[in-house]
């Protein structure tokens, strides 16, 4: 006997399947864990409910079949002079009334009795016309389910001598009552399931958060790590073996990185220091030879070229020494109040002297006070102005402006230019990096100036960045705290 509940796909099942598919696309690992746990719990409870419903339906069908068998074996049918058949019919209806709705008073069961020789002896008044003798089961058959226009019946049969007795139980009444009970049960079950799913979701979110704490600590260390702070490590004490192994691998990677960085830093500083003395001697010798070669123009020109290259190497070495000290955190800045206004005015005059075809715009207050080293800050400004002259558009303009922004001075060095391609923006401050248009030897420089300028700005508590990288101009912004 099949029940009134369906165990096939429902709109709720399809919605749940779509939710599970979307879980895999969520970016938050913690949220995926919580949703996956909640979804699994929801699926398990739904399966449990469907199985329980199926079992209940089958048990009720078994009860109806056993009651039919019991009624067919009733002693009333064994008496020599049985009671009136209508009384037996009423008794059978009363027996099945427990399956009907409270407001129903009849139509619970039907009865038909036939004699082998006398024909039909009794038939219930509401016996369906569709249940003809040809459709009824024989005594050798088990109870069968037969449908009529007004419902469905579970019909059983027994032979008692010349009598053949059919009893049918109204399955529609049973199912209607079961559906009512099912709706009431489902309401209570849905409320309990909703509360339980919410509880499981909260617990899953909390447990996933506690599981992610080692990764959060690892992330915090990663965020704090920089070139000056490579000695940080994450403790593996009281961690689960899986996370302890990950943290140990991360710490080992930091060890290797720290050793490599320190070796590179020492090499850069040591090499620059060792080259400084021989280059100084070479420069002095070339200067003396240049003075003695005044009578030979060709030799004088060759000496001048070699002297320029030596001076260029000397500039590179001095910059490398400064960068090595900055990397090691040993770039000592003797802080003093410095007025950068006059320096910017002098740089504007120098631009006019070096290239009178450039229009110079100067918008700088007379008092531009900062704390720092005047020589190092002058080196930063000179480097920026030098780049504006070397890489700016010929016959264009150069602007030097400064303004207060909160507690900082913003000093902009901008110039007319074809612009800087977007692929170069993130690497402009990398050491020895030069944009494509700057690779020609006709433009002097090795790609250390901007990197050194930024390190000096940071050592003063400021910053140096590319601002307004739009077409038609290039602007570098130096930010320094006010004094």
PDB file of N, CA and C in Angstrom, residues 34 57 60 99 117 137 150 168-169 220 241 256 286 295 355 412 420 428 450 467 479:
ATOM      1  N   UNK A  34      30.943  26.593   7.306  1.00  0.00           N
ATOM      2  CA  UNK A  34      29.693  26.734   8.061  1.00  0.00           C
ATOM      3  C   UNK A  34      28.484  26.356   7.205  1.00  0.00           C
ATOM      4  N   UNK A  57       3.699   5.313   6.595  1.00  0.00           N
ATOM      5  CA  UNK A  57       2.708   4.941   5.581  1.00  0.00           C
ATOM      6  C   UNK A  57       2.633   3.420   5.440  1.00  0.00           C
ATOM      7  N   UNK A  60       0.913   1.811   8.444  1.00  0.00           N
ATOM      8  CA  UNK A  60      -0.545   1.982   8.433  1.00  0.00           C
ATOM      9  C   UNK A  60      -1.180   1.058   7.403  1.00  0.00           C
ATOM     10  N   UNK A  99      -9.844   5.158  11.695  1.00  0.00           N
ATOM     11  CA  UNK A  99      -8.970   5.717  10.669  1.00  0.00           C
ATOM     12  C   UNK A  99      -9.573   6.930   9.983  1.00  0.00           C
ATOM     13  N   UNK A 117     -24.924 -20.944  -4.628  1.00  0.00           N
ATOM     14  CA  UNK A 117     -26.110 -21.364  -5.363  1.00  0.00           C
ATOM     15  C   UNK A 117     -27.177 -20.278  -5.393  1.00  0.00           C
ATOM     16  N   UNK A 137     -11.054  -9.672  -6.045  1.00  0.00           N
ATOM     17  CA  UNK A 137     -10.084 -10.759  -5.877  1.00  0.00           C
ATOM     18  C   UNK A 137     -10.783 -12.075  -5.561  1.00  0.00           C
ATOM     19  N   UNK A 150     -15.261   7.353  -6.827  1.00  0.00           N
ATOM     20  CA  UNK A 150     -15.340   8.122  -5.587  1.00  0.00           C
ATOM     21  C   UNK A 150     -14.265   7.756  -4.579  1.00  0.00           C
ATOM     22  N   UNK A 168     -14.137  -4.342   2.068  1.00  0.00           N
ATOM     23  CA  UNK A 168     -13.243  -3.292   1.565  1.00  0.00           C
ATOM     24  C   UNK A 168     -13.105  -2.160   2.558  1.00  0.00           C
ATOM     25  N   UNK A 169     -11.872  -1.679   2.758  1.00  0.00           N
ATOM     26  CA  UNK A 169     -11.609  -0.522   3.633  1.00  0.00           C
ATOM     27  C   UNK A 169     -11.340   0.696   2.760  1.00  0.00           C
ATOM     28  N   UNK A 220      48.646  37.530  10.322  1.00  0.00           N
ATOM     29  CA  UNK A 220      49.089  38.730  11.029  1.00  0.00           C
ATOM     30  C   UNK A 220      50.596  38.905  10.975  1.00  0.00           C
ATOM     31  N   UNK A 241      48.595  19.335  14.827  1.00  0.00           N
ATOM     32  CA  UNK A 241      49.722  18.896  13.980  1.00  0.00           C
ATOM     33  C   UNK A 241      49.646  19.443  12.558  1.00  0.00           C
ATOM     34  N   UNK A 256      65.335  31.056   5.593  1.00  0.00           N
ATOM     35  CA  UNK A 256      66.095  31.123   4.345  1.00  0.00           C
ATOM     36  C   UNK A 256      66.068  32.515   3.743  1.00  0.00           C
ATOM     37  N   UNK A 286      93.242  60.278 -12.977  1.00  0.00           N
ATOM     38  CA  UNK A 286      92.698  60.751 -14.248  1.00  0.00           C
ATOM     39  C   UNK A 286      92.626  62.275 -14.290  1.00  0.00           C
ATOM     40  N   UNK A 295      97.931  69.713 -24.082  1.00  0.00           N
ATOM     41  CA  UNK A 295      98.551  69.938 -25.388  1.00  0.00           C
ATOM     42  C   UNK A 295      98.093  68.940 -26.441  1.00  0.00           C
ATOM     43  N   UNK A 355      68.460  74.395 -19.161  1.00  0.00           N
ATOM     44  CA  UNK A 355      67.635  74.260 -20.370  1.00  0.00           C
ATOM     45  C   UNK A 355      66.673  75.434 -20.404  1.00  0.00           C
ATOM     46  N   UNK A 412      55.173  68.739  -5.103  1.00  0.00           N
ATOM     47  CA  UNK A 412      54.978  68.100  -6.401  1.00  0.00           C
ATOM     48  C   UNK A 412      56.020  68.604  -7.391  1.00  0.00           C
ATOM     49  N   UNK A 420      53.854  57.911 -18.689  1.00  0.00           N
ATOM     50  CA  UNK A 420      54.544  56.663 -18.368  1.00  0.00           C
ATOM     51  C   UNK A 420      53.554  55.527 -18.560  1.00  0.00           C
ATOM     52  N   UNK A 428      58.651  51.604 -10.956  1.00  0.00           N
ATOM     53  CA  UNK A 428      59.465  52.803 -11.088  1.00  0.00           C
ATOM     54  C   UNK A 428      60.485  52.940  -9.956  1.00  0.00           C
ATOM     55  N   UNK A 450      65.466  57.075  -7.984  1.00  0.00           N
ATOM     56  CA  UNK A 450      64.135  57.079  -7.378  1.00  0.00           C
ATOM     57  C   UNK A 450      64.073  56.163  -6.170  1.00  0.00           C
ATOM     58  N   UNK A 467      52.258  60.504  -8.753  1.00  0.00           N
ATOM     59  CA  UNK A 467      50.909  61.055  -8.653  1.00  0.00           C
ATOM     60  C   UNK A 467      50.448  61.500 -10.034  1.00  0.00           C
ATOM     61  N   UNK A 479      56.056  63.704   0.149  1.00  0.00           N
ATOM     62  CA  UNK A 479      55.293  64.047   1.345  1.00  0.00           C
ATOM     63  C   UNK A 479      56.217  64.003   2.546  1.00  0.00           C
TER      64      UNK A 479
END
